[in-house]
Short mmCIF file of C-alpha atoms in Angstrom, two decimals:
data_model
loop_
_atom_site.label_atom_id
_atom_site.label_comp_id
_atom_site.label_asym_id
_atom_site.label_seq_id
_atom_site.Cartn_x
_atom_site.Cartn_y
_atom_site.Cartn_z
CA MET A 26 -10.41 123.74 -68.59
CA GLY A 27 -8.02 125.46 -70.97
CA GLY A 28 -10.69 128.04 -71.96
CA ALA A 29 -11.41 128.89 -68.30
CA ALA A 30 -7.71 129.45 -67.61
CA VAL A 31 -7.43 131.85 -70.55
CA ALA A 32 -10.47 133.80 -69.35
CA VAL A 33 -9.09 134.09 -65.83
CA LEU A 34 -5.70 135.25 -67.14
CA ALA A 35 -7.31 137.80 -69.47
CA ALA A 36 -9.45 139.23 -66.67
CA ALA A 37 -6.48 139.52 -64.31
CA THR A 38 -4.39 141.26 -66.93
CA ALA A 39 -7.15 143.66 -67.98
CA ARG A 40 -7.43 145.14 -64.48
CA ARG A 41 -3.79 146.37 -64.60
CA LYS A 42 -3.64 146.45 -60.80
CA SER A 43 -0.40 146.13 -58.91
CA GLY A 44 0.15 144.38 -55.62
CA PRO A 45 1.17 140.95 -54.39
CA PHE A 46 -2.33 139.47 -54.61
CA VAL A 47 -2.79 140.38 -58.27
CA SER A 48 0.72 139.22 -59.10
CA LEU A 49 0.16 135.92 -57.32
CA PHE A 50 -3.20 135.46 -59.01
CA SER A 51 -1.68 136.21 -62.41
CA ARG A 52 1.11 133.68 -61.92
CA ALA A 53 -1.39 131.03 -60.78
CA ALA A 54 -3.57 131.67 -63.82
CA ARG A 55 -0.57 131.35 -66.14
CA ARG A 56 0.43 128.05 -64.52
CA LEU A 57 -3.15 126.84 -64.85
CA HIS A 58 -3.19 127.84 -68.51
CA ASP A 59 0.16 126.15 -69.22
CA ALA A 60 -0.96 122.98 -67.46
CA ALA A 61 -4.18 122.93 -69.44
CA GLU A 62 -2.32 123.34 -72.74
CA THR A 63 0.10 120.55 -71.81
CA ALA A 64 -2.79 118.24 -70.87
CA ALA A 65 -4.60 119.02 -74.11
CA ALA A 66 -1.45 118.31 -76.15
CA GLU A 67 -0.92 114.99 -74.36
CA GLU A 68 -4.56 114.08 -74.96
CA ASP A 69 -4.16 114.83 -78.67
CA LYS A 70 -1.02 112.67 -78.80
CA ALA A 71 -2.82 109.84 -77.01
CA ARG A 72 -5.70 109.99 -79.49
CA THR A 73 -3.22 109.95 -82.39
CA ARG A 74 -1.39 106.94 -80.92
CA SER A 75 -4.72 105.19 -80.38
CA ARG A 76 -5.73 105.81 -83.98
CA ARG A 77 -2.38 104.53 -85.14
CA ARG A 78 -2.70 101.43 -82.98
CA ARG A 79 -6.15 100.74 -84.38
CA ARG A 80 -4.92 101.06 -87.94
CA SER A 81 -1.90 98.86 -87.27
CA CYS A 82 -4.07 96.28 -85.54
CA SER A 83 -6.45 96.07 -88.50
CA SER A 84 -3.56 95.72 -90.93
CA LEU A 85 -1.94 93.01 -88.87
CA LEU A 86 -5.17 91.06 -88.62
CA LEU A 87 -5.73 91.12 -92.37
CA GLY A 88 -2.09 90.44 -93.24
CA PRO A 89 -0.14 91.80 -96.21
CA ASP A 90 -1.80 91.29 -99.57
CA PHE A 91 1.08 89.54 -101.35
CA PRO A 92 0.48 87.12 -104.23
CA ASP A 93 1.25 83.54 -103.22
CA THR A 94 3.53 82.98 -106.21
CA TRP A 95 6.20 80.29 -106.09
CA ASP A 96 9.68 81.05 -107.39
CA PRO A 97 11.42 77.68 -107.63
CA SER A 98 14.48 79.16 -109.33
CA SER A 99 15.44 81.03 -106.15
CA ARG A 100 15.45 77.74 -104.23
CA ASP A 101 17.77 76.02 -106.69
CA THR A 102 20.80 78.32 -106.54
CA THR A 103 22.57 77.11 -103.38
CA PRO A 104 25.80 75.13 -103.77
CA GLU A 105 24.15 72.15 -102.06
CA ALA A 106 21.26 72.08 -104.51
CA PRO A 107 20.94 68.76 -106.37
CA PRO A 108 21.16 68.59 -110.16
CA ARG A 109 18.10 69.09 -112.30
CA CYS A 110 15.39 66.49 -111.77
CA ALA A 111 15.78 63.41 -113.94
CA GLN A 112 12.54 61.78 -115.05
CA ALA A 113 13.98 58.52 -116.30
CA ASP A 114 16.57 55.83 -115.47
CA TYR A 115 15.54 55.40 -111.84
CA ASP A 116 15.40 52.30 -109.65
CA CYS A 117 11.88 52.14 -108.25
CA THR A 118 11.71 51.27 -104.55
CA ALA A 119 8.44 52.99 -103.60
CA THR A 120 5.01 51.48 -104.05
CA ILE A 121 3.27 53.25 -106.91
CA ILE A 122 -0.22 54.32 -105.84
CA ASP A 123 -2.26 53.45 -108.93
CA GLY A 124 -4.85 56.17 -109.22
CA LYS A 125 -6.30 54.67 -112.38
CA SER A 126 -7.10 51.39 -110.65
CA ILE A 127 -8.63 53.13 -107.62
CA ALA A 128 -10.66 55.37 -109.93
CA GLU A 129 -11.98 52.37 -111.85
CA ASP A 130 -13.19 50.75 -108.63
CA ILE A 131 -14.97 53.97 -107.64
CA LYS A 132 -16.56 54.41 -111.07
CA LEU A 133 -17.72 50.78 -111.17
CA HIS A 134 -19.60 51.29 -107.92
CA ILE A 135 -21.01 54.60 -109.20
CA ALA A 136 -22.22 52.95 -112.43
CA GLU A 137 -24.13 50.35 -110.46
CA GLU A 138 -25.85 53.04 -108.38
CA VAL A 139 -26.66 55.13 -111.46
CA CYS A 140 -28.35 52.13 -113.08
CA GLN A 141 -30.32 51.57 -109.92
CA MET A 142 -31.34 55.25 -109.86
CA LYS A 143 -32.45 55.06 -113.47
CA ARG A 144 -34.66 52.08 -112.68
CA SER A 145 -36.06 53.69 -109.53
CA VAL A 146 -36.83 57.27 -110.58
CA GLY A 147 -36.09 57.40 -114.30
CA HIS A 148 -33.31 59.97 -113.93
CA VAL A 149 -29.51 59.96 -113.93
CA PRO A 150 -27.02 62.40 -112.32
CA GLY A 151 -25.84 65.41 -114.36
CA LEU A 152 -22.40 67.06 -114.07
CA ALA A 153 -21.66 70.44 -115.70
CA VAL A 154 -18.07 71.57 -116.36
CA VAL A 155 -17.01 75.16 -117.03
CA LEU A 156 -13.55 75.68 -118.53
CA VAL A 157 -12.42 79.20 -119.49
CA GLY A 158 -9.58 79.69 -121.96
CA ASP A 159 -6.77 77.39 -123.06
CA ARG A 160 -5.27 75.54 -120.10
CA ARG A 161 -3.29 72.48 -121.05
CA ASP A 162 -3.58 70.83 -117.65
CA SER A 163 -7.37 71.28 -117.65
CA GLU A 164 -7.68 70.08 -121.23
CA SER A 165 -6.45 66.68 -120.06
CA TYR A 166 -9.74 66.39 -118.15
CA VAL A 167 -12.36 68.06 -120.34
CA ARG A 168 -12.78 69.58 -123.77
CA TYR A 169 -15.90 71.74 -123.28
CA LYS A 170 -14.93 75.37 -122.64
CA LEU A 171 -15.73 79.06 -122.90
CA PRO A 172 -13.47 81.36 -124.95
CA GLY A 173 -10.56 82.91 -123.06
CA ASN A 174 -11.82 86.45 -123.74
CA CYS A 175 -15.32 85.88 -122.37
CA SER A 176 -16.62 88.33 -119.79
CA GLU A 177 -17.10 87.65 -116.09
CA ASP A 178 -20.86 88.01 -116.50
CA GLU A 179 -20.85 85.35 -119.22
CA VAL A 180 -19.13 82.87 -116.90
CA MET A 181 -21.50 83.70 -114.05
CA ASP A 182 -24.51 83.36 -116.35
CA SER A 183 -23.31 79.91 -117.40
CA VAL A 184 -22.90 78.82 -113.77
CA SER A 185 -26.29 80.32 -112.83
CA ARG A 186 -28.01 78.43 -115.65
CA PHE A 187 -26.46 75.18 -114.41
CA ASN A 188 -27.57 76.00 -110.85
CA GLU A 189 -31.17 76.38 -112.04
CA ASP A 190 -31.11 73.31 -114.29
CA PRO A 191 -32.81 70.44 -112.40
CA SER A 192 -30.90 67.90 -114.50
CA VAL A 193 -27.54 69.26 -113.24
CA HIS A 194 -26.46 67.96 -109.83
CA GLY A 195 -22.81 68.99 -109.82
CA ILE A 196 -20.86 71.95 -111.21
CA LEU A 197 -17.10 72.10 -111.73
CA VAL A 198 -15.34 75.37 -112.57
CA HIS A 199 -11.74 74.67 -113.57
CA LEU A 200 -9.22 76.86 -111.73
CA PRO A 201 -7.27 79.02 -111.98
CA LEU A 202 -9.41 81.32 -114.06
CA PRO A 203 -7.87 84.07 -116.24
CA GLU A 204 -6.55 86.93 -114.11
CA PHE A 205 -9.13 89.44 -115.32
CA LEU A 206 -11.96 87.33 -113.83
CA ASP A 207 -13.01 87.58 -110.17
CA GLU A 208 -12.54 83.99 -109.01
CA GLU A 209 -14.24 84.55 -105.65
CA ARG A 210 -17.33 86.11 -107.23
CA ILE A 211 -17.72 83.31 -109.77
CA LEU A 212 -17.25 80.49 -107.25
CA SER A 213 -19.74 82.10 -104.88
CA THR A 214 -22.36 81.61 -107.59
CA ILE A 215 -22.11 77.83 -107.27
CA SER A 216 -24.60 76.28 -104.88
CA LEU A 217 -22.66 75.07 -101.85
CA GLU A 218 -23.73 71.44 -102.15
CA ARG A 219 -22.29 71.32 -105.67
CA ARG A 220 -18.69 72.05 -104.72
CA MET A 221 -16.47 68.95 -104.90
CA TRP A 222 -13.08 67.80 -103.63
CA MET A 223 -11.49 65.14 -101.36
CA ALA A 224 -9.52 63.04 -103.86
CA CYS A 225 -6.29 63.22 -101.82
CA ILE A 226 -7.95 61.81 -98.70
CA GLU A 227 -9.69 59.11 -100.75
CA LEU A 228 -6.35 58.01 -102.20
CA LEU A 229 -4.75 57.78 -98.77
CA LEU A 230 -7.65 55.90 -97.19
CA ARG A 231 -8.03 53.43 -100.06
CA SER A 232 -4.28 52.78 -99.96
CA GLY A 233 -4.55 51.80 -96.29
CA ILE A 234 -2.37 54.69 -95.10
CA GLU A 235 -2.93 55.69 -91.46
CA LEU A 236 -3.66 59.37 -90.89
CA MET A 237 -4.31 59.62 -87.15
CA GLY A 238 -1.34 61.10 -85.35
CA LYS A 239 0.75 61.42 -88.52
CA HIS A 240 2.61 64.59 -89.44
CA VAL A 241 1.43 65.75 -92.86
CA ALA A 242 2.99 68.54 -94.91
CA VAL A 243 0.56 70.17 -97.35
CA ILE A 244 2.42 72.23 -99.94
CA GLY A 245 0.15 74.95 -101.31
CA ARG A 246 -2.78 76.67 -99.59
CA SER A 247 -5.27 77.14 -102.42
CA LYS A 248 -8.98 77.07 -101.71
CA VAL A 249 -9.34 74.24 -104.24
CA VAL A 250 -6.85 71.73 -102.78
CA GLY A 251 -4.48 72.94 -100.08
CA LEU A 252 -6.90 74.58 -97.64
CA PRO A 253 -9.74 72.00 -97.74
CA THR A 254 -7.25 69.11 -97.67
CA SER A 255 -5.50 70.50 -94.59
CA LEU A 256 -8.85 70.88 -92.82
CA LEU A 257 -9.93 67.35 -93.74
CA LEU A 258 -6.63 65.92 -92.50
CA GLN A 259 -7.24 67.55 -89.13
CA ARG A 260 -10.65 65.92 -89.05
CA HIS A 261 -8.74 62.65 -89.36
CA HIS A 262 -6.57 63.74 -86.40
CA ALA A 263 -3.39 64.32 -88.37
CA THR A 264 -0.91 67.04 -87.42
CA VAL A 265 -0.75 69.37 -90.41
CA SER A 266 1.92 71.81 -91.58
CA VAL A 267 0.87 74.08 -94.47
CA ILE A 268 3.77 75.21 -96.67
CA HIS A 269 3.39 78.16 -99.02
CA ALA A 270 5.51 80.49 -101.14
CA PHE A 271 6.67 82.50 -98.11
CA THR A 272 7.59 79.53 -95.91
CA THR A 273 11.18 79.54 -94.67
CA ASN A 274 13.06 76.25 -95.16
CA PRO A 275 10.17 74.26 -96.68
CA ASP A 276 12.51 71.34 -97.32
CA PHE A 277 13.21 71.03 -93.59
CA ILE A 278 9.50 70.88 -92.77
CA THR A 279 8.75 68.24 -95.38
CA ARG A 280 11.71 66.12 -94.22
CA GLU A 281 10.03 65.91 -90.81
CA SER A 282 6.72 64.76 -92.33
CA ASP A 283 5.29 61.26 -92.62
CA ILE A 284 3.06 62.27 -95.54
CA VAL A 285 3.67 65.00 -98.13
CA ILE A 286 0.83 66.33 -100.28
CA SER A 287 1.99 68.80 -102.90
CA ALA A 288 -0.42 71.11 -104.73
CA ALA A 289 1.82 74.09 -105.47
CA GLY A 290 1.58 73.99 -109.25
CA VAL A 291 5.36 74.14 -109.75
CA ALA A 292 7.03 71.40 -111.76
CA ASN A 293 9.64 69.37 -109.82
CA LEU A 294 9.51 71.67 -106.79
CA VAL A 295 9.80 68.82 -104.28
CA ARG A 296 13.13 67.05 -104.56
CA GLY A 297 14.19 63.72 -103.13
CA SER A 298 16.22 65.63 -100.53
CA TRP A 299 12.98 67.18 -99.24
CA LEU A 300 11.59 63.80 -98.15
CA LYS A 301 12.01 61.67 -95.08
CA GLN A 302 12.92 58.05 -95.78
CA GLY A 303 9.69 56.08 -96.07
CA ALA A 304 7.37 59.08 -96.46
CA VAL A 305 4.14 58.79 -98.44
CA VAL A 306 3.92 61.29 -101.30
CA ILE A 307 0.69 62.48 -102.94
CA ASP A 308 1.48 64.64 -105.98
CA VAL A 309 -1.48 66.82 -106.98
CA GLY A 310 0.54 68.94 -109.42
CA THR A 311 -0.38 68.80 -113.10
CA ASN A 312 2.14 70.99 -114.89
CA PRO A 313 2.52 71.12 -118.69
CA ILE A 314 6.14 70.88 -119.84
CA GLU A 315 7.14 71.52 -123.45
CA ASP A 316 7.92 68.23 -125.20
CA PRO A 317 8.32 68.21 -129.00
CA THR A 318 8.21 64.40 -129.01
CA SER A 319 4.65 64.39 -127.64
CA ASP A 320 1.62 64.40 -129.92
CA TYR A 321 0.34 67.50 -128.10
CA GLY A 322 3.72 69.26 -127.97
CA TYR A 323 3.85 68.96 -124.17
CA ARG A 324 3.72 66.42 -121.37
CA LEU A 325 2.34 66.63 -117.86
CA THR A 326 4.57 66.43 -114.81
CA GLY A 327 3.92 66.83 -111.12
CA ASP A 328 5.22 69.05 -108.33
CA VAL A 329 7.45 66.20 -107.14
CA CYS A 330 10.66 65.12 -108.85
CA PHE A 331 9.48 61.55 -109.36
CA GLY A 332 12.86 60.17 -110.40
CA GLU A 333 14.37 61.20 -107.05
CA ALA A 334 11.36 60.75 -104.77
CA VAL A 335 10.65 57.19 -105.87
CA ASN A 336 13.90 56.05 -104.23
CA VAL A 337 13.07 57.73 -100.92
CA ALA A 338 9.32 57.39 -100.44
CA SER A 339 7.50 54.25 -99.32
CA ALA A 340 4.54 55.09 -101.59
CA ILE A 341 3.99 57.74 -104.25
CA THR A 342 1.42 58.81 -106.84
CA PRO A 343 2.64 59.23 -110.43
CA VAL A 344 1.70 62.10 -112.74
CA PRO A 345 -0.27 61.41 -114.80
CA GLY A 346 -2.17 58.41 -113.46
CA GLY A 347 -2.31 59.27 -109.77
CA VAL A 348 -4.53 61.95 -108.27
CA GLY A 349 -6.10 62.99 -111.61
CA PRO A 350 -8.21 59.89 -112.31
CA VAL A 351 -9.39 59.73 -108.70
CA THR A 352 -10.37 63.42 -108.84
CA ILE A 353 -12.65 62.70 -111.80
CA ALA A 354 -14.10 59.65 -110.07
CA MET A 355 -14.75 61.68 -106.92
CA LEU A 356 -16.50 64.36 -108.98
CA LEU A 357 -18.80 61.68 -110.37
CA GLY A 358 -19.36 60.24 -106.91
CA ASN A 359 -20.23 63.61 -105.38
CA THR A 360 -22.54 64.36 -108.30
CA LEU A 361 -24.27 61.04 -107.67
CA ASP A 362 -24.68 61.89 -103.97
CA SER A 363 -26.18 65.26 -104.90
CA ALA A 364 -28.64 63.63 -107.32
CA LYS A 365 -29.65 61.08 -104.68
CA ARG A 366 -30.51 63.91 -102.30
CA VAL A 367 -32.57 65.65 -104.99
CA TYR A 368 -34.55 62.49 -105.79
CA GLY A 369 -34.96 61.42 -102.18
CA LEU A 370 -32.67 58.39 -102.44
CA SER A 371 -30.13 59.38 -99.77
CA ASP A 372 -29.35 56.85 -97.07
#
């Protein structure tokens, strides 16, 4: 339309004729030209706004790519903040959920089934563990490891070999991996049926703790613990709040919760003041703290300030001796289940 208006205006001007008709025609052509230019400009602006909206929409859907890094020091500077967590000299009122005892029961049942499998098919389950670098918390579970400076391809080759090994029925890659390794790429190498978790739910169920209708706060949203645990809790019809490093007033949310599961990886993050009276506390944290009196030069502590929480909670897992032993037992149990499927022994 704009091009036609320019052509009409040019033709009218080129004739150089006077008179009211030519003048009127010229003015009409100019108005047509101006209108066309205005419409074209508005159309360009609309396209620009549309492009901007599309870009903004995509960005909003994906969310900002911020690292989910906890900064407990910033939460401990208010005047109302309690003193540093004491780990001794407490009066225990909560029931201690004995992970070691629960793990022993699980492993006893597993041992019986493994013996039965050996008699039936002449094979036993195989579990492969991949540990990269020097991680004190992981070393409390296993000692077999790859050097910390190994390449990503070396880790993936190790996992691939385990995937192809018919004697291996479960694979565990200890996380987090060193920052220079692509965690997603390595984990995607593991066959889906060989991924293992669920220790938190097992602890709660074996302790006779009701989940249906309960409000559960899950602190931490990792793909290893926080995310799968929150999804499993919903399968058990719990109402779940997921707390992460960017959550405002996390203490308020946990104080409203019947059950608190912490897997943030920050020593003593959860204080007694964070808990509702009578809450159940599952502490997944395994954080090495320097301790010259220890044989290893460090000791392990959880995400929860045990000395404070034990006087508020109705039941709590200690660290160590809580979730850790049950995690190992569940790994063995899931490996057994995988082997049973391979050898045609599934129920």
